[in-house]
XYZ file of C-alpha atoms in Angstrom:
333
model
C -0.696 13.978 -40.163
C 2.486 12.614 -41.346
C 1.140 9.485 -42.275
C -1.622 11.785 -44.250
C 0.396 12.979 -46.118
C 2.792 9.964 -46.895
C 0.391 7.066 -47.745
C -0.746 9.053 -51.280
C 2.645 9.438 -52.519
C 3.643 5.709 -51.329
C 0.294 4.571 -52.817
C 0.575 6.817 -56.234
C 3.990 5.000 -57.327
C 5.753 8.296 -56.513
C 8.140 6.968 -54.029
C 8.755 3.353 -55.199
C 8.321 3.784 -59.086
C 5.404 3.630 -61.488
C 6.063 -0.012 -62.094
C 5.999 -1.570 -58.858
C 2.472 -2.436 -57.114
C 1.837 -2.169 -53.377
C 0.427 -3.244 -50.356
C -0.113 -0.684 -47.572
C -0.607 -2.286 -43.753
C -1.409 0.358 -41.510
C -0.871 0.164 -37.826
C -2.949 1.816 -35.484
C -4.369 2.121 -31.892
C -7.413 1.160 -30.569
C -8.451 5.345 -30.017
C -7.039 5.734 -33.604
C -8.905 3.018 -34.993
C -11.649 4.828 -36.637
C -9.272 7.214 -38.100
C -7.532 4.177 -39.531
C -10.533 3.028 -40.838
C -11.373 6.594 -42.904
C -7.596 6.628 -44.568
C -8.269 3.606 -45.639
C -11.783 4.493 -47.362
C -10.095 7.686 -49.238
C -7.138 5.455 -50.126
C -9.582 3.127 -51.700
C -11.354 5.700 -53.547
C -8.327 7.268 -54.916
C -8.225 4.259 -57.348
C -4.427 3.926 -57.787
C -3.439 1.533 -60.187
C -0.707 0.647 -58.304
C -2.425 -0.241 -55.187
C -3.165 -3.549 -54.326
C -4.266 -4.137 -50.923
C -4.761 -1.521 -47.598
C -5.518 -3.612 -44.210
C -5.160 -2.320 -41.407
C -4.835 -3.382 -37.523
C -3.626 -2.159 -33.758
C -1.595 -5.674 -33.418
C 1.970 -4.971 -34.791
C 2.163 -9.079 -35.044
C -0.331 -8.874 -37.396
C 0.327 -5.651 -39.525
C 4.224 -6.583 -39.744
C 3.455 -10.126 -41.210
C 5.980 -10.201 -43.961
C 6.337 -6.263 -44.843
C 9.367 -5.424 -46.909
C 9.501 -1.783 -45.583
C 8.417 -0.647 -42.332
C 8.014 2.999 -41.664
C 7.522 3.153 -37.673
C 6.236 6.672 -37.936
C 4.154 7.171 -34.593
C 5.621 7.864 -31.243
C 4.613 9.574 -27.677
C 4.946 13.225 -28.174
C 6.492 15.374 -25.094
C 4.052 16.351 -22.413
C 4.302 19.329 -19.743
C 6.982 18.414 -17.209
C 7.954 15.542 -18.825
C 12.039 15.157 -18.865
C 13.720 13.975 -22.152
C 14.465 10.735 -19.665
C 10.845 9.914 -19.458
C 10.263 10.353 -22.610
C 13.394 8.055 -24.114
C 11.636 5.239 -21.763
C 7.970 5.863 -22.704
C 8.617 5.649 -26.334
C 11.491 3.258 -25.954
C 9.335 0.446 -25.155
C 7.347 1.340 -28.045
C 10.165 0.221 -30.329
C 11.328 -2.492 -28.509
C 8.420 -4.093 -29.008
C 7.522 -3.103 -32.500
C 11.229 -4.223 -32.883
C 10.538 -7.572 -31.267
C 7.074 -7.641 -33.508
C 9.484 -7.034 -36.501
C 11.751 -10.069 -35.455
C 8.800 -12.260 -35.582
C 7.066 -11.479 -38.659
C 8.415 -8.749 -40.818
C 10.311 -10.330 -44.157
C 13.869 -10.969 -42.833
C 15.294 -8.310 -44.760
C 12.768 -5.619 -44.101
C 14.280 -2.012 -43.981
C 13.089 -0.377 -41.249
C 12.854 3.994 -41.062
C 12.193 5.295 -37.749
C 10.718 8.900 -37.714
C 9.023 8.837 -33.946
C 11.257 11.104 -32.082
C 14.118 10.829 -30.566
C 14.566 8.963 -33.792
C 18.640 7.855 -33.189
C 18.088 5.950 -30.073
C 14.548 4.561 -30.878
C 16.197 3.040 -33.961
C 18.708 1.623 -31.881
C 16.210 0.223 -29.132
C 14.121 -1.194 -32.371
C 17.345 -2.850 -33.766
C 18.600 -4.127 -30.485
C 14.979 -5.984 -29.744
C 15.435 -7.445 -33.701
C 18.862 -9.342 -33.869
C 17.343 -11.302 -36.909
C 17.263 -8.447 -38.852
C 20.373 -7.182 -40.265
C 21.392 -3.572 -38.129
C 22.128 -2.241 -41.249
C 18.754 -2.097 -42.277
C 17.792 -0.153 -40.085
C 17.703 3.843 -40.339
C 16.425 7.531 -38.090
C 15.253 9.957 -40.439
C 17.275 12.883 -40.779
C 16.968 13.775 -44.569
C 14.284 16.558 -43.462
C 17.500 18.311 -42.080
C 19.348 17.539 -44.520
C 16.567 18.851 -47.263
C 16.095 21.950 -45.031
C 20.162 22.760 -44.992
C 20.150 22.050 -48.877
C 17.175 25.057 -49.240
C 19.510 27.316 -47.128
C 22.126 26.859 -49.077
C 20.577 27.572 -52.180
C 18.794 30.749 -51.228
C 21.932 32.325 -49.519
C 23.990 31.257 -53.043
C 21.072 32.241 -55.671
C 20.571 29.130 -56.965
C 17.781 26.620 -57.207
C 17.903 23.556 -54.596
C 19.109 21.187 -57.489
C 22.259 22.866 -57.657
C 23.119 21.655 -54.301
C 24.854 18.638 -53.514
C 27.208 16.709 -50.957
C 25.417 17.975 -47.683
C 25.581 16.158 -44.527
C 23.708 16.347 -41.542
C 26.124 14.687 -38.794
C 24.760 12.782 -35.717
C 21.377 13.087 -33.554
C 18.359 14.284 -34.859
C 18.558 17.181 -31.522
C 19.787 20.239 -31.765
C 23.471 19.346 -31.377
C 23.010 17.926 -35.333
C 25.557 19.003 -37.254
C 24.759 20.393 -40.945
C 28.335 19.942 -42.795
C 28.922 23.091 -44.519
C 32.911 21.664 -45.128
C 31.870 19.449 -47.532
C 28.899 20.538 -49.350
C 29.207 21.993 -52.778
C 27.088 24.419 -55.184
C 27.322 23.892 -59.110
C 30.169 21.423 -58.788
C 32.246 23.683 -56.302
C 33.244 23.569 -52.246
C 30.049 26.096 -50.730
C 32.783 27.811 -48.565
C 33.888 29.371 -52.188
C 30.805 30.061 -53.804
C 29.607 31.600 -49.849
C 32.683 33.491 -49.119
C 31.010 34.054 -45.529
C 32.102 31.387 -43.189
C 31.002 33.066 -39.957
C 27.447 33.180 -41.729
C 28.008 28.978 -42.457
C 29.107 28.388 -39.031
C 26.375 30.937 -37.227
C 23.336 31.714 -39.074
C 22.865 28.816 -41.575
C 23.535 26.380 -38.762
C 21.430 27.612 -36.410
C 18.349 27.849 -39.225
C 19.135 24.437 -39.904
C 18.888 23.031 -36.067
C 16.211 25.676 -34.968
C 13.868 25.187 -38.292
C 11.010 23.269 -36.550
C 11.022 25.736 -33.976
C 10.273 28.778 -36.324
C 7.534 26.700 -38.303
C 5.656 26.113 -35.618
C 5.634 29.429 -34.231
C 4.152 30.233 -37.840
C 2.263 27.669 -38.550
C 0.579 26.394 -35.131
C 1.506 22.735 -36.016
C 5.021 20.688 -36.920
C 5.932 20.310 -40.060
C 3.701 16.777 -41.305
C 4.251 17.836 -45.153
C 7.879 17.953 -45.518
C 8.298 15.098 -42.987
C 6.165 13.028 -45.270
C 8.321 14.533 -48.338
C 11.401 13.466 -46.726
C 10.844 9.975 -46.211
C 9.700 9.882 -49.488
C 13.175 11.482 -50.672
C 15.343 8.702 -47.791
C 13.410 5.639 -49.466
C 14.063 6.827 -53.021
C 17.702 7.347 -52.110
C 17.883 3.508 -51.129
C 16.199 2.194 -54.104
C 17.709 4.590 -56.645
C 21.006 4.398 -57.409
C 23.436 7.734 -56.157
C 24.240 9.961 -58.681
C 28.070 9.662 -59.240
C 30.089 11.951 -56.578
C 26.859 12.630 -54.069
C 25.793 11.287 -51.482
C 22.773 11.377 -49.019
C 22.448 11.621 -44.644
C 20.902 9.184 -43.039
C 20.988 8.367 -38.861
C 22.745 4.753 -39.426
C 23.982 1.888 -37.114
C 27.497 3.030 -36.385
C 29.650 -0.313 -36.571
C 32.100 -0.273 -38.999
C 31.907 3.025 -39.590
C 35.740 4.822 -41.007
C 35.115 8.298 -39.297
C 36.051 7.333 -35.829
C 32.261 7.926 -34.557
C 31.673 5.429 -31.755
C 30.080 1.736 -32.648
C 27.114 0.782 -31.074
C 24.951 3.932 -31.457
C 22.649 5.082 -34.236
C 24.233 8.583 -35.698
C 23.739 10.192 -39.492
C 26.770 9.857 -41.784
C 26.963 10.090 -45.401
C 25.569 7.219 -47.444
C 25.705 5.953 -50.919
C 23.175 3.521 -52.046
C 23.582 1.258 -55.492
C 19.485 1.312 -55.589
C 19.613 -1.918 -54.196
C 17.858 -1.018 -50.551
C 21.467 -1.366 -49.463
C 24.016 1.797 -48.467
C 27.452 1.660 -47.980
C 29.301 4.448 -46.257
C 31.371 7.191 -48.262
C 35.090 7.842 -47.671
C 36.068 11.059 -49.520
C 34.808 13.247 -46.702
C 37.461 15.778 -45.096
C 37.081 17.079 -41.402
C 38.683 20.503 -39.772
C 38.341 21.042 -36.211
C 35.102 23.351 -35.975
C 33.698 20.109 -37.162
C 34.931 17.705 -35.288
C 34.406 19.361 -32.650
C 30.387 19.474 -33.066
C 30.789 15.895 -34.508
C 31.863 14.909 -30.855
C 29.662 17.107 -29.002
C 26.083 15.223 -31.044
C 28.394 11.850 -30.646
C 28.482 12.331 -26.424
C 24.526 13.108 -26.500
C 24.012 9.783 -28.331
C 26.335 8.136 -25.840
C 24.480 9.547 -22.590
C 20.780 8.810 -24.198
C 22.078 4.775 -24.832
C 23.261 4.885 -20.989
C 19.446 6.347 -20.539
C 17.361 3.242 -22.283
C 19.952 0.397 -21.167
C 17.493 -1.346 -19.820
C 15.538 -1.462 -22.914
C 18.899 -2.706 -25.243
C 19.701 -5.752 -23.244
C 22.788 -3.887 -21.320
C 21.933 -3.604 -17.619
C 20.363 -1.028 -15.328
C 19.372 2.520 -16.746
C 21.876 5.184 -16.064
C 20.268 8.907 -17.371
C 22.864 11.835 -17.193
C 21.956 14.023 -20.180
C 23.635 17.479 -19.998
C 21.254 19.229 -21.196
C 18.065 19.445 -23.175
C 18.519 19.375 -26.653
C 14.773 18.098 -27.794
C 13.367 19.508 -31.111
C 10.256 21.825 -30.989
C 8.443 18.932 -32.526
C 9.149 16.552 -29.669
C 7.120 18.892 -27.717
């Protein structure tokens, strides 16, 4: 459903710009095959300009063959009974080899956006089973959190979503995320001024933020496949546009080199600037207090314990799984 929803905007120049033509490989399964086969047919119809070629396949060695940008969008969702554990492993091997698929064939400076949840650490297992492929390409989505805390904002302040800018969503796409409230601002100004309500910033809009999914699905009967597709669309714009001067964008990022003291080694979303370039670089003007360092560390340690769960997958030894406690979206379900 995501992928529904995506491939129109990708293939209508809405994401990537009216001038640039492109080439949509979708990958598949052999159950999904026929479904493939339809989205293809409706994309052809659509007669977009823009739209050059749409092949599809279930071998990721074939579909990967030189892509530039590789949205691994598809993952195992949650059964009954199954343990966060099982399903790190299950869809762990997924990545590793449509990491190792990558390596092979993908254009060596593909950029790579992981949405199959748990997004962090399947972007790490993807990067770990590419070392051709700079880490830094590679990204988890969490602008959907990031859009959703912007929408909160701007109802609670009156204003329309536009008006809201500098918001960070800190760490694993779980429940332990962290929307930064600290340095987020509304027309120009610090949202703890415009607000004046910080227990509502640290309680209410947090929880809404972390707990979102959750509620739509109890509405809706299904996750939220629109808005996912909507955010990608919004992460891959924010790498090939330029940042507007003074923002900034979240995005779950390979943690080496990183200047807030989060751990290396582990994929966790931190404030990015992009030139337009496909590229990011990290911002520095950030400040920290200790309500959110705090949460910072807790999301940091869940990160930390699901790497010691899919060791075996990253090259570093014998699984070790001692997750505190389960954290897992509504849509992982």
């Amino acid at each position: 459903m995501i992928s529904n929803h995506l491939l129109f905007k990708l293939a209508s120049g809405e994401v990537f710009g009216p001038d640039q033509p492109i080439a949509l490989k979708l990958l598949g399964s052999e159950r999904s095959f026929h479904a493939l086969e339809g989205v293809a047919m409706e994309l052809e119809d659509s007669l977009f300009p823009l739209l050059r070629e749409v092949s599809i396949g279930i071998n990721p060695y074939d579909v990967f063959q030189d892509v530039e940008w590789a949205l691994l969008i598809g993952a195992k969702p949650r059964g009954p009974g199954m343990e966060r554990a099982d399903l790190l492993d299950i869809n762990g091997q997924i990545f590793a080899e449509q990491g190792r698929a990558l390596n092979a064939v993908a254009s060596c400076n593909v950029k790579v956006i992981v949405v199959g949840n748990p997004c962090n650490t399947n972007a790490l297992i993807c990067l770990k089973n590419a070392p051709k492929i700079p880490a830094k390409n590679f990204h988890a989505l969490t602008r959907l959190d990031e859009n959703r805390a912007k929408c909160q904002l701007a109802l609670k302040a009156g204003v329309f979503y536009d008006k809201v800018s500098n918001v960070t969503i800190w760490g694993n796409h779980s429940t332990t995320q962290v929307p930064d409230f600290l340095n987020a601002r509304i027309n120009g100004l610090p949202v703890i001024e415009v607000t004046k309500d910080r227990k509502w910033l640290e309680v209410e809009f947090t929880e809404k933020v972390q707990k979102r999914g959750g509620v739509l699905i109890k509405k809706w009967g299904r996750s939220s496949a629109a808005s996912t597709a909507v955010s990608i669309a919004d992460a891959i714009r924010s790498l090939v546009t330029p940042t507007p001067e003074g923002d900034w964008f979240s995005s779950g990022v390979y943690t080496n080199g990183n200047p807030y003291g989060i751990a290396e080694d582990i994929v966790f979303s931190m404030p990015c600037r992009s030139k337009g370039d496909g590229d990011y670089e990290f911002v520095n003007n950030v400040i920290f207090d200790d309500y959110l360092l705090e949460r910072i560390t807790k999301t940091e340690a869940e990160l930390l314990a699901e790497k010691r769960c899919v060791a075996h997958l990253i090259g570093e030894g014998v699984a070790f799984c001692d997750i505190p406690e389960d954290t897992m979206l509504p849509g992982e379900m």
